[in-house]
mmCIF file with all atom_site columns, C-alpha atoms in Angstrom:
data_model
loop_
_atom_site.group_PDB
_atom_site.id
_atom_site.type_symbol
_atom_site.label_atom_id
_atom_site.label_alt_id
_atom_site.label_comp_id
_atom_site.label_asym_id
_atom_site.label_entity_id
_atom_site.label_seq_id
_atom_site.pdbx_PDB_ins_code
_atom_site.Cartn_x
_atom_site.Cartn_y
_atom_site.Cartn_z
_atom_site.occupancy
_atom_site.B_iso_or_equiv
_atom_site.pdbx_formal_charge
_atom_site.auth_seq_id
_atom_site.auth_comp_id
_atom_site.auth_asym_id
_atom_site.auth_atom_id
_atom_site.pdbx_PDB_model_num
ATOM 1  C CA . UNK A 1 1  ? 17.694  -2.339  0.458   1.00 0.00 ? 1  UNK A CA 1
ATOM 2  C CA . UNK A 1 2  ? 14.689  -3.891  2.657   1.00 0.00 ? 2  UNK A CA 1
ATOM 3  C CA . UNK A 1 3  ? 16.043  -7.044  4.702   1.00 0.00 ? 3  UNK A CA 1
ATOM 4  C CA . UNK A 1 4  ? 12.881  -8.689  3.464   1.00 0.00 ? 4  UNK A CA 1
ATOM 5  C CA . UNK A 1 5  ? 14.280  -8.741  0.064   1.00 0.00 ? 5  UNK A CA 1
ATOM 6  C CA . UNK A 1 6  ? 17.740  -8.933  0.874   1.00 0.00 ? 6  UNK A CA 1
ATOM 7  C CA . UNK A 1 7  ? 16.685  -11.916 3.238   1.00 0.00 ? 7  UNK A CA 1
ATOM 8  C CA . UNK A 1 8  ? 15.076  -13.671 -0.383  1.00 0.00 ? 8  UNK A CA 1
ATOM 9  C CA . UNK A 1 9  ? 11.380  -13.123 0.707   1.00 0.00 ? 9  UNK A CA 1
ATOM 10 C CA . UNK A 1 10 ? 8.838   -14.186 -2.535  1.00 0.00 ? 10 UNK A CA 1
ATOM 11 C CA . UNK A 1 11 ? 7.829   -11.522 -4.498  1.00 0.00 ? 11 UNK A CA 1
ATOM 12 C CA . UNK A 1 12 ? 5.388   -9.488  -3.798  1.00 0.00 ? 12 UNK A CA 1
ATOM 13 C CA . UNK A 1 13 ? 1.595   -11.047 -3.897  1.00 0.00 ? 13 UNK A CA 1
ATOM 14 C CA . UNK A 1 14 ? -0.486  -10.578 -6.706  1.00 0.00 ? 14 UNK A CA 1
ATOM 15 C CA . UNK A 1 15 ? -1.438  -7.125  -7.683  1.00 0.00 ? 15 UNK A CA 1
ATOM 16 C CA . UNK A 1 16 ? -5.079  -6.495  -6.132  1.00 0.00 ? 16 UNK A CA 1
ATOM 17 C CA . UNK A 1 17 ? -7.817  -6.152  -8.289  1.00 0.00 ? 17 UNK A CA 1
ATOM 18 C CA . UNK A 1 18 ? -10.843 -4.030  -9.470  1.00 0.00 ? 18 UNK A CA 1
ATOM 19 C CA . UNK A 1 19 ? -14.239 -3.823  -11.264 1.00 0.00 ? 19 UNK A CA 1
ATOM 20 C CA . UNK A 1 20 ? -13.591 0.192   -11.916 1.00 0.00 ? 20 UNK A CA 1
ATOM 21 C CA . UNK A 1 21 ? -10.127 1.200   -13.499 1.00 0.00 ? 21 UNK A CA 1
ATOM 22 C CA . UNK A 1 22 ? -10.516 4.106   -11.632 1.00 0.00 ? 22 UNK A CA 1
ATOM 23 C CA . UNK A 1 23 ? -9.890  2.755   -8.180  1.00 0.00 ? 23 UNK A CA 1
ATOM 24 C CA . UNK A 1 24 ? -7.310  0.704   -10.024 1.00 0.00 ? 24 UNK A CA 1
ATOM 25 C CA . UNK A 1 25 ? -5.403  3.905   -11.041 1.00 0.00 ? 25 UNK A CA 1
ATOM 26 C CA . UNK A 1 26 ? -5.972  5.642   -7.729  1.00 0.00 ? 26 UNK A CA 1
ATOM 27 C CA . UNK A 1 27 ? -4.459  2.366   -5.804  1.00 0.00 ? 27 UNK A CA 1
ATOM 28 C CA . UNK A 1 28 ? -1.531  2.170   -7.777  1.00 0.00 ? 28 UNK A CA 1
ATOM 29 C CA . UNK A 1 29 ? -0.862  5.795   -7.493  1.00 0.00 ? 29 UNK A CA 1
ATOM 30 C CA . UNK A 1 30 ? -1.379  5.304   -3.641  1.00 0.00 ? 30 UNK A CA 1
ATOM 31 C CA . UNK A 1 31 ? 1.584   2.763   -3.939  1.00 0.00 ? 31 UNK A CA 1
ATOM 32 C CA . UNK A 1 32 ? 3.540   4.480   -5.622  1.00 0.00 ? 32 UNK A CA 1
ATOM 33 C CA . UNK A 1 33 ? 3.314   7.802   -2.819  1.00 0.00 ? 33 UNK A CA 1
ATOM 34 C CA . UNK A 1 34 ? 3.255   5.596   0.309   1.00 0.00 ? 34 UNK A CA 1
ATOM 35 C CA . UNK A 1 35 ? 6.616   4.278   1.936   1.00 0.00 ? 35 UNK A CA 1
ATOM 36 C CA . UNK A 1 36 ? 7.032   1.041   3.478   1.00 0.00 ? 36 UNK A CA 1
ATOM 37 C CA . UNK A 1 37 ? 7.976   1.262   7.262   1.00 0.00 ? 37 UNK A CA 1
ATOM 38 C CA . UNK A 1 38 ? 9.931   -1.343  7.450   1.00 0.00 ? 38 UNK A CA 1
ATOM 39 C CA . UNK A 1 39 ? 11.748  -0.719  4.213   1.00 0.00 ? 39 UNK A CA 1
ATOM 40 C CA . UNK A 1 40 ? 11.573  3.098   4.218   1.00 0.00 ? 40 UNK A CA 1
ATOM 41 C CA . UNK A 1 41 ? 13.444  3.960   1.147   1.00 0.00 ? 41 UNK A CA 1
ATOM 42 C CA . UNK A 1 42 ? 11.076  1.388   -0.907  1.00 0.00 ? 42 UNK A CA 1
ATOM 43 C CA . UNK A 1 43 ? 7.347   2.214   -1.764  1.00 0.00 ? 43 UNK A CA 1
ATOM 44 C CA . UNK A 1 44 ? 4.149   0.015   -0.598  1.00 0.00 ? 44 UNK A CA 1
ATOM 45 C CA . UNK A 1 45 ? 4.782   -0.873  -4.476  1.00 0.00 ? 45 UNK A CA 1
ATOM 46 C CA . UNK A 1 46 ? 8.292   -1.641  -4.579  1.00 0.00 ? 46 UNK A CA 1
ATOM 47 C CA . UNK A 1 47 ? 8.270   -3.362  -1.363  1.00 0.00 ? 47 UNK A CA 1
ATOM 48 C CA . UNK A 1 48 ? 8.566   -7.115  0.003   1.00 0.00 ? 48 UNK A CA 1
ATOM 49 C CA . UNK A 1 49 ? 8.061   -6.817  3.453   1.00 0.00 ? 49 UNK A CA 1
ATOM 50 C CA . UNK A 1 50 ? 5.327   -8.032  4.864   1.00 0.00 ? 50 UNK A CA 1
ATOM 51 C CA . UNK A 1 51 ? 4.180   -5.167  6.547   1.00 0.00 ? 51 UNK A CA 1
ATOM 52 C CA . UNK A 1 52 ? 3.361   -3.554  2.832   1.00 0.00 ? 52 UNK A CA 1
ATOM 53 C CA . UNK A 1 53 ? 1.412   -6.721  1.918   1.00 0.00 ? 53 UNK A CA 1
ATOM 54 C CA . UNK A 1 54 ? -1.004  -5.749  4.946   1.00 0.00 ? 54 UNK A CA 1
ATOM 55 C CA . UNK A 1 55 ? -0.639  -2.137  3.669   1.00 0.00 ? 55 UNK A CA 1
ATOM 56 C CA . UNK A 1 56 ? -1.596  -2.911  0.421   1.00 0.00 ? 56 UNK A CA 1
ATOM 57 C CA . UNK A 1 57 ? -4.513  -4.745  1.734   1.00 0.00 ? 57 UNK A CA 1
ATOM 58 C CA . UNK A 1 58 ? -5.589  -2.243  3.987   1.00 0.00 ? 58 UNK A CA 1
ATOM 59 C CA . UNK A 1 59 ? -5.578  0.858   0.823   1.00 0.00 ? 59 UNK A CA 1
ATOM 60 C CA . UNK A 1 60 ? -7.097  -1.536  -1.043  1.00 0.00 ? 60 UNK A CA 1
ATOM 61 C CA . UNK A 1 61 ? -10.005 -1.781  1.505   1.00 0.00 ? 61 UNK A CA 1
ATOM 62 C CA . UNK A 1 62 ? -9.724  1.959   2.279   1.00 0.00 ? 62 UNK A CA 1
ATOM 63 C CA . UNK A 1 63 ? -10.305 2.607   -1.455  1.00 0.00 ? 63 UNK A CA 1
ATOM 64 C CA . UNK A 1 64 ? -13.573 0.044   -1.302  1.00 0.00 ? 64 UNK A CA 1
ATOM 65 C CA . UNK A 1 65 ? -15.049 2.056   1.554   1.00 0.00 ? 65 UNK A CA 1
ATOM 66 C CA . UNK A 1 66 ? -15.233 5.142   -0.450  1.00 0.00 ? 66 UNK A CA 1
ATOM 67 C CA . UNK A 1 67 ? -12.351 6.691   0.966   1.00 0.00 ? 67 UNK A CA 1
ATOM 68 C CA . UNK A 1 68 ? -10.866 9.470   -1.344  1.00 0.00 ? 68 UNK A CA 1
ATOM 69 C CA . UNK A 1 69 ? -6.728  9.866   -1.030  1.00 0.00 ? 69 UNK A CA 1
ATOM 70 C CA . UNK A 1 70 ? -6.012  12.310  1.264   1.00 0.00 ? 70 UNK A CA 1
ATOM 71 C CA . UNK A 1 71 ? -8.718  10.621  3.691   1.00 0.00 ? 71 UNK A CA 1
ATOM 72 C CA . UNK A 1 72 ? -6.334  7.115   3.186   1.00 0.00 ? 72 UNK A CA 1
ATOM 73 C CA . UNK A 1 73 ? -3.257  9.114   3.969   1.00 0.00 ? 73 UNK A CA 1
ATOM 74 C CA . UNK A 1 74 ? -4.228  10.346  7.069   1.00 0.00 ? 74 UNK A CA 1
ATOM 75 C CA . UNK A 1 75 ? -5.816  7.637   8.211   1.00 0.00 ? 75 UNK A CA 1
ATOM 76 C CA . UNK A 1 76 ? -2.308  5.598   7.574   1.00 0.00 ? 76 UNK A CA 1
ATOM 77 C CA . UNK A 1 77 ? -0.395  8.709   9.188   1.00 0.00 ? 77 UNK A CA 1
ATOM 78 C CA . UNK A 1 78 ? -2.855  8.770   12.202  1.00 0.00 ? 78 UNK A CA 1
ATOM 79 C CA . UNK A 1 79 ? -2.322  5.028   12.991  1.00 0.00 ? 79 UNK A CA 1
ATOM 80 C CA . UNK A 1 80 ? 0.911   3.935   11.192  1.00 0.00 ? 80 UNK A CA 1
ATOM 81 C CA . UNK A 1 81 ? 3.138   7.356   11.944  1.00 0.00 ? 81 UNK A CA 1
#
C-alpha cells in the first residue's frame, strides 16, 4: 500500500485531457505500464503519491511533444531509474 494513500492523501487529480482519443488511449495505457517510485507496487494510474501526479504530467507533456511510447519510457528510465 503507498503511504500516500495510507497517510489519506486526496484522490488522485483529475484525469488529463485530450483533443485526439488517440493520445488519450496511448496515455492511459502509459499509466497503466508505468510504476510509481514511491509506491512501487501501484501504477502512475493507481497511484496517490505525489510523485505520479508530476509523472502523469510529465507523459502527458511527453505525449504532446510527439513522443511515441518507447521514446517516453526511456526517457523516464534514463532520468527517473
Amino acid at each position: 500500500l503507498c503511504w500516500a494513500f495510507a497517510a489519506g492523501a486526496p484522490a488522485a487529480d483529475a484525469p488529463a485531457e485530450f483533443a485526439d482519443p488517440t493520445l488519450a488511449a496511448r496515455y492511459d495505457k502509459l499509466l497503466e505500464e508505468l510504476r510509481c517510485m514511491v509506491c512501487q507496487n501501484q501504477t502512475l494510474k493507481d497511484s496517490h503519491a505525489e510523485l505520479a501526479q508530476d509523472l502523469r504530467d510529465e507523459v502527458k507533456q511527453l505525449l504532446e511533444q510527439g513522443r511515441d511510447d518507447q521514446q517516453i519510457h526511456d526517457y523516464l528510465v534514463a532520468r527517473y531509474g
